[in-house]
XYZ file of C-alpha atoms in Angstrom:
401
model
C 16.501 -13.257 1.160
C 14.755 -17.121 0.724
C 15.099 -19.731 -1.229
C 12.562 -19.922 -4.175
C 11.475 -22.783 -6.396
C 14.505 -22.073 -8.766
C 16.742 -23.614 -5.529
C 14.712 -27.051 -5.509
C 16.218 -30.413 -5.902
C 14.167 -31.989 -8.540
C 11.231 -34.674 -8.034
C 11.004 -34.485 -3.912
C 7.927 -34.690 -1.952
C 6.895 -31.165 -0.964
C 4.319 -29.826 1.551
C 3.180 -26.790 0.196
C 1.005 -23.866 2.267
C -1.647 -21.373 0.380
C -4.171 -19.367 0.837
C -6.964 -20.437 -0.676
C -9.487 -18.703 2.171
C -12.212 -17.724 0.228
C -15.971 -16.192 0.619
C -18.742 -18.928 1.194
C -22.455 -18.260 -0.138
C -24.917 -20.753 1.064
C -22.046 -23.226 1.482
C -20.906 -23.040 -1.658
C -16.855 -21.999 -1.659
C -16.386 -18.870 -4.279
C -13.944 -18.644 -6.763
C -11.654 -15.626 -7.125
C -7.973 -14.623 -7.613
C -6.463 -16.481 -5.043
C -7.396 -19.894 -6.608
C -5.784 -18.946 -9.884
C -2.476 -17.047 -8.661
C -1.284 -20.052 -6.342
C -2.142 -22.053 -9.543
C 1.174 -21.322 -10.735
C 2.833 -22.332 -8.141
C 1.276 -25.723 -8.032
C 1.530 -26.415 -11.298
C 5.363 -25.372 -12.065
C 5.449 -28.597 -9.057
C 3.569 -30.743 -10.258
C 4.501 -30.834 -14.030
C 8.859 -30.723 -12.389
C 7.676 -34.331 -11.051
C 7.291 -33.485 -7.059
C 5.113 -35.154 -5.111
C 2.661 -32.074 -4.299
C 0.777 -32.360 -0.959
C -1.176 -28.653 -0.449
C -1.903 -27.233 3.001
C -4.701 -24.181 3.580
C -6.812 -22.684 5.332
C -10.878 -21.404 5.248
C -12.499 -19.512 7.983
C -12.087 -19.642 11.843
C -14.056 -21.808 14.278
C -17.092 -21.013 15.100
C -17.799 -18.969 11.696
C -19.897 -19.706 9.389
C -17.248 -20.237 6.548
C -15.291 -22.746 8.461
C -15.916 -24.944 6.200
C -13.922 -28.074 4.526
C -11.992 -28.056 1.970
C -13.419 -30.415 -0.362
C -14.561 -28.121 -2.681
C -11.442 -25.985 -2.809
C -9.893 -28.755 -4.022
C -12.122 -29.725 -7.109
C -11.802 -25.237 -7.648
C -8.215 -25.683 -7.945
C -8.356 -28.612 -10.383
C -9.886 -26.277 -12.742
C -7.417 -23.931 -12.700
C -4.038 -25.927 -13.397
C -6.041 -28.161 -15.351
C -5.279 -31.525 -13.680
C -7.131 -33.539 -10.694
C -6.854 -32.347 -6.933
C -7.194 -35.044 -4.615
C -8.854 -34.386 -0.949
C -8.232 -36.345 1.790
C -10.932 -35.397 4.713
C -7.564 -35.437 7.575
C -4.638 -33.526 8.106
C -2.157 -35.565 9.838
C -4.330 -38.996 11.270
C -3.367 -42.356 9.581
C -5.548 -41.426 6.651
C -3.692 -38.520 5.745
C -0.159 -40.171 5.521
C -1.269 -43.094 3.785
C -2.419 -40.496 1.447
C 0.411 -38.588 0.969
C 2.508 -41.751 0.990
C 0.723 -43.168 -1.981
C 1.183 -40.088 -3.985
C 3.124 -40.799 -7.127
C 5.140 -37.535 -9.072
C 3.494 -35.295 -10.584
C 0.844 -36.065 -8.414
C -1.490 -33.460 -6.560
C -3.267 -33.616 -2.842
C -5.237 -31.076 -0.642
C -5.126 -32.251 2.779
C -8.111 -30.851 5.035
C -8.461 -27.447 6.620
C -5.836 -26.918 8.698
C -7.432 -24.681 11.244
C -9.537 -28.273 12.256
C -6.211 -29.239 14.072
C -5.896 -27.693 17.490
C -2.382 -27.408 17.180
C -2.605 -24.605 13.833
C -3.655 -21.880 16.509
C -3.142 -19.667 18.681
C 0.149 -17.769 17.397
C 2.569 -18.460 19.388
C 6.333 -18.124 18.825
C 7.721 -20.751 15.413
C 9.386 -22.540 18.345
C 7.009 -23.686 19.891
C 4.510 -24.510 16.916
C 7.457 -26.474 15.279
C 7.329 -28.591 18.638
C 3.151 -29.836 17.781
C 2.268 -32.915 17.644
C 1.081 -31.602 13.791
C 3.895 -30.510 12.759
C 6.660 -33.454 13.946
C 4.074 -36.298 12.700
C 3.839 -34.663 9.374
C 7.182 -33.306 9.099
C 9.137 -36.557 8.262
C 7.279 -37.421 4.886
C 8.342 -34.904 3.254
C 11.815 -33.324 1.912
C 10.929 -29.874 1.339
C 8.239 -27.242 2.924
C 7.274 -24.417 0.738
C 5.137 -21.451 2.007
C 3.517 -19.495 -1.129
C 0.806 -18.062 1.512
C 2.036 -14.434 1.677
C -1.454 -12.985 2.624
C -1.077 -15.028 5.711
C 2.492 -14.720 5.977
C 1.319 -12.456 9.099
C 0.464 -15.183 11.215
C 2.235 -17.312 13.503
C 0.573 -20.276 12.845
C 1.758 -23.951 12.719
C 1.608 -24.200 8.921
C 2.854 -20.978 8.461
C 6.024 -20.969 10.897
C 6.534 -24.772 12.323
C 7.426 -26.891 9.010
C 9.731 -23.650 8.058
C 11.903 -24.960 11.206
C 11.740 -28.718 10.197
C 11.974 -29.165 6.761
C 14.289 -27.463 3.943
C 12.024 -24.422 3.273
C 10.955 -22.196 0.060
C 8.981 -19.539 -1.149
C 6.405 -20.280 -3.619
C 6.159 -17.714 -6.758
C 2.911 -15.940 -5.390
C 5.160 -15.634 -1.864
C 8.094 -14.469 -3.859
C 6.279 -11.864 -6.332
C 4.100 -10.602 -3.875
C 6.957 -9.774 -0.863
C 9.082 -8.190 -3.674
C 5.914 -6.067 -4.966
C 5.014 -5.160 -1.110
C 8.488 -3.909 0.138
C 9.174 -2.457 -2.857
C 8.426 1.204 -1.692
C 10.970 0.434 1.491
C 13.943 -1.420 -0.719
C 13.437 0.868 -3.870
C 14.322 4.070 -5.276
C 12.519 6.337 -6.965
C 13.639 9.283 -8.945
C 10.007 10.775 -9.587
C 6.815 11.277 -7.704
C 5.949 8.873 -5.205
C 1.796 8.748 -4.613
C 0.043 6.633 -2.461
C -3.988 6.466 -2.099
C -5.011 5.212 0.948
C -8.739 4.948 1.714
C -10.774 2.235 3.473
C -12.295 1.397 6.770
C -9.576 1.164 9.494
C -7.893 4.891 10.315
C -5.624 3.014 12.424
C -4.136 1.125 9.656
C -4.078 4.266 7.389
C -2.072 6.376 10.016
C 0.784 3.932 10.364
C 0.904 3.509 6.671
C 1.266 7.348 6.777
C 3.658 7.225 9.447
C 6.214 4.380 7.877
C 6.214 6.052 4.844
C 5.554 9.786 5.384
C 9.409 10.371 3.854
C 9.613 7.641 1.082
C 5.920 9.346 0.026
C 5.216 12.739 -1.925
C 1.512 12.633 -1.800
C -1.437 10.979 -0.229
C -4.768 10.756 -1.769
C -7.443 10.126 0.697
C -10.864 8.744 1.068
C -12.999 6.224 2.782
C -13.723 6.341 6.128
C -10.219 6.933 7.381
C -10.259 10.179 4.677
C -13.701 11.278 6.416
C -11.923 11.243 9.529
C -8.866 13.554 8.144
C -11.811 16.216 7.068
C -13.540 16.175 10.488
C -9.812 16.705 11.889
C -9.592 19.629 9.197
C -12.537 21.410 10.842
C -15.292 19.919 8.548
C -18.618 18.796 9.699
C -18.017 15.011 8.855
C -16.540 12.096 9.874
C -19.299 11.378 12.705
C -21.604 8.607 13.342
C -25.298 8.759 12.525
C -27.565 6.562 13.740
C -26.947 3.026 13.588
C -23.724 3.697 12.398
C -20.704 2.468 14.148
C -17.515 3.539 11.574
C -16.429 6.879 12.970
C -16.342 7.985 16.548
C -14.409 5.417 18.402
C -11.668 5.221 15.957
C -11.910 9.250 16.062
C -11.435 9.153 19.428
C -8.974 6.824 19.480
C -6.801 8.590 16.847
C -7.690 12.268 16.688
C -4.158 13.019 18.279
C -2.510 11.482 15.562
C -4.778 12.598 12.834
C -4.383 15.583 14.086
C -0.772 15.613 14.190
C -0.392 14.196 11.008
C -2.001 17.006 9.576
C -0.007 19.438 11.149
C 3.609 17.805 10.092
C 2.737 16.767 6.602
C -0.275 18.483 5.345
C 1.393 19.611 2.000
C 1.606 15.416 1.556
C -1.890 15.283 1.913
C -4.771 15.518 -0.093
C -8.282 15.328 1.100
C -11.730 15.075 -0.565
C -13.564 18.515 -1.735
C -16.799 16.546 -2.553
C -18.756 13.541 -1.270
C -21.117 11.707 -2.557
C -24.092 10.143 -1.024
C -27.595 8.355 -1.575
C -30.107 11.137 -3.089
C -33.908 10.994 -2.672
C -34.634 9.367 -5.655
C -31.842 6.721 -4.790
C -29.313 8.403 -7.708
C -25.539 9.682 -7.056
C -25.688 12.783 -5.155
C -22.738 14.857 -4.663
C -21.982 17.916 -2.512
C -18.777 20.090 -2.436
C -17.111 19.576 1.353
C -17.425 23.197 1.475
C -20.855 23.407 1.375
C -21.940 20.580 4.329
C -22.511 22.787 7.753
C -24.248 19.439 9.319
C -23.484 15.692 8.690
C -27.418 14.205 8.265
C -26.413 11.543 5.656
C -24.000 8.899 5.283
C -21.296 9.933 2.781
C -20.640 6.541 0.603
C -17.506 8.367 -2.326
C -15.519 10.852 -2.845
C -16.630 13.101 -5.715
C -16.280 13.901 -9.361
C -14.252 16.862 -8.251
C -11.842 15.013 -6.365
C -11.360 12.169 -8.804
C -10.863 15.241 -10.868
C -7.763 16.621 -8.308
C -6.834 13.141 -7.918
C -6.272 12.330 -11.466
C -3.483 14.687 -12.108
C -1.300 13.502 -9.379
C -1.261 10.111 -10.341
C -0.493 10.523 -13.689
C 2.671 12.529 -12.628
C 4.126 9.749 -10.369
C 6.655 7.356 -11.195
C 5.594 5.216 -8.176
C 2.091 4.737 -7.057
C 0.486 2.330 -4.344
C -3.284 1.708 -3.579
C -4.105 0.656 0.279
C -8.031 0.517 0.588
C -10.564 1.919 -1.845
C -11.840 5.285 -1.448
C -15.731 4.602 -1.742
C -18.561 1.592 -1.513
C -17.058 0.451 -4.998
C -19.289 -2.781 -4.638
C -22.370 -0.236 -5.760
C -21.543 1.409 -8.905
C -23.436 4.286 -7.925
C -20.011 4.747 -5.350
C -17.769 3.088 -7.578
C -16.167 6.774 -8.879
C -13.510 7.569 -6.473
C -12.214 3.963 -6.697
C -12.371 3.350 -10.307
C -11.205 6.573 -11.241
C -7.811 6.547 -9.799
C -7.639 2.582 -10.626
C -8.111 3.861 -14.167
C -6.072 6.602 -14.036
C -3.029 4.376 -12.552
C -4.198 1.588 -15.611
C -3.456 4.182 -18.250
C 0.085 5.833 -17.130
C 3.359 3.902 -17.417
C 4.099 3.921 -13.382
C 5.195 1.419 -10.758
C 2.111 0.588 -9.339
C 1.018 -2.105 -6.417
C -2.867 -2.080 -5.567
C -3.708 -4.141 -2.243
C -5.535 -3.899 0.942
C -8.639 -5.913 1.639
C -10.557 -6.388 -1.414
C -9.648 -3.420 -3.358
C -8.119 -4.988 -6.043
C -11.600 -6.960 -6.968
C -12.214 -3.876 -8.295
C -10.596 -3.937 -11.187
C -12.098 -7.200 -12.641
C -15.355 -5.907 -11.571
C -15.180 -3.172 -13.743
C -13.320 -4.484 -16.622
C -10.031 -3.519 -16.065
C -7.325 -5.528 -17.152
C -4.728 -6.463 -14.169
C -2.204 -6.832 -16.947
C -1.996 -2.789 -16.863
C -1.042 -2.501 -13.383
C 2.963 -3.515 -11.983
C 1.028 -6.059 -9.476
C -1.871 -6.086 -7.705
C -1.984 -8.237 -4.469
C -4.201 -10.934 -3.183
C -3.423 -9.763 0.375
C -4.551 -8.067 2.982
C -3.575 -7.760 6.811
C 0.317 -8.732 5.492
C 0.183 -5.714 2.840
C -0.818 -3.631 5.677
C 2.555 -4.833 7.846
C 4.420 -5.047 4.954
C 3.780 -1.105 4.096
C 4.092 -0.147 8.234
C 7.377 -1.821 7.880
C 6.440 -4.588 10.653
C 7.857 -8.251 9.703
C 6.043 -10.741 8.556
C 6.319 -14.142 10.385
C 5.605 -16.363 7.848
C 8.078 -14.684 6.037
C 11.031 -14.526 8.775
C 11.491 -17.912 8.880
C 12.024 -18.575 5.296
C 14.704 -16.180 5.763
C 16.581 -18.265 8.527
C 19.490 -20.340 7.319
């Protein structure tokens, strides 16, 4: 295991790496969760009387949300209620007279770190503890904290170099989150284990399915990945339309395994018996599985049948973990399958983790309370490797004496 906050000296100088990606609408950085869980973090820091300077992230060159981080800074004032100052540099003279100047207690965001060519490619921690970023900035500081889990998955300067120089730390989201994530490897269960598992990517469905096929009772499918398990069931869907680019490569690249899967644990699995889709009148259609003899319309939910199925299963688990939703939750029209087991999980006294991509926006959207659910997590790609089993690199590191 790491170090955590509860192992720091008091009052040093730390350099501190979140996530604060975020999306951008007409340049203007969006709040969300991220912003207010790392919050904690920084402000358990800042009012123990370190020196806080705050590394991060936002978009990739060449995007359109590569952005500074200017305004991420005057965000995250908001939420632990003191200033956030910005310096426009990462590591040039302006940045360490910066940092030097700080006084305790004191707060700074340096700028995006992806502007320095030395934060990417991933390449081994080695060698990106070796950059020209990472020994300039290295000896102003006494301790290196990493509270970026949901980029824990990349080998990136600030995510693996510092973690070789410096004394180094998880932060708490870091800490709650990997304990949350691995839980259904390191824990025991006595009852029902249930995962869903819905989303875009099969690929990342069938290793989840794969890792865990023996620490898991059930899966609950849907989303594209659960379309795909149908057509591999010998139902007419799971195939591109026109202008649709979701199902045939990754059926072809995966119908083995589907396939396979389906054979070895099909007790474990539960698919969709009804769909839903875009009527003529632009309502909530639905249609038993059953019933379609020809896919001629994209298929955007599961159905009130299956929430139906579904609903039972969770409530009977001791243990249950969300990875990807199960419909286009973002319309509420196809919000159903999604919200329905989110409630469903809300309402029973289970272990329960909800993650992958932006699933768990789903519960503020629809006025959930995130209080009702064991932990929901800001991540992404590293929930994904964290459920597959893969390590985390961000993560090793911290590990290393």
């Amino acid at each position: 295991m790491f170090n955590t906050l509860d192992d720091l000296d008091p009052e040093q100088r730390v350099l501190v790496r979140l996530d604060l990606n975020s999306p951008v609408e007409d340049g203007e950085v969006q709040d969300n969760r991220r912003f207010d869980r790392h919050a904690e973090t920084v402000a358990e820091l800042a009012d123990g009387g370190h020196r806080v300077v705050l590394m991060a992230h936002q978009g990739r060159p060449g995007d359109d949300d590569f952005v500074s981080l200017e305004q991420h800074a005057d965000i995250l004032s908001g939420h632990i209620g003191k200033d956030v100052k910005f310096v426009a540099d990462t590591y040039g003279d302006e940045a360490i007279e910066a940092i030097e100047s700080l006084d305790a207690g004191e707060v700074l965001l340096l700028e995006n770190v992806r502007m320095c060519d030395d934060e990417l490619p991933e390449e081994d921690p080695e060698v990106k503890a070796e950059t020209e970023f990472v020994q300039t900035l290295a000896p102003h500081f006494d301790a290196y904290i990493n509270d970026a889990y949901s980029a824990a998955h990349r080998s990136h300067a600030s995510l693996v170099g510092f973690a070789l120089e410096l004394p180094a730390y998880a932060g708490r989201v870091m800490e709650s989150e990997y304990q949350a994530n691995s839980s259904i490897a390191t824990r025991e269960f006595d009852g029902q284990v249930t995962m869903v598992v819905g989303g875009t990517k099969a690929t990342d469905v069938i290793d989840v399915m794969n890792n865990l096929g023996d620490k898991v009772d059930q899966f609950l499918l849907g989303g594209i990945a659960g379309e795909l398990f149908l057509r591999a069931a010998g139902n007419e869907v799971g195939f591109d339309l026109e202008g649709m680019d979701f199902f045939d490569d990754q059926w072809e690249a995966n119908r083995e395994t589907i396939e396979s899967l389906l054979d070895e644990r099909g007790d474990q699995i539960k698919l969709a018996v009804d769909l839903a889709y875009e009527d003529e009148t632009e309502d909530r259609g639905e249609i038993a599985v059953a019933n379609i003899t020809e896919k001629d319309r994209p298929y955007l939910d599961v159905g009130s049948m299956t929430v139906d199925e579904y609903d039972p299963i969770i409530r009977d688990s001791e243990a249950v973990f969300v990875k990807g939703a199960l419909g286009l939750f973002e319309d509420e029209r196809f919000a159903v399958g999604t919200v329905g087991v989110l409630e469903a999980i809300s309402e029973t006294d289970c272990f329960s983790v909800v993650g992958g991509g932006d699933t768990s926006r789903a519960i503020e959207m629809y006025g959930m309370d995130e209080d009702d659910f064991g932990h929901v997590s800001i991540a992404g790609g590293a929930y994904i490797r964290a459920l597959t089993g893969a390590p985390l690199a961000g993560v090793e590191v911290l590990k290393q004496d």
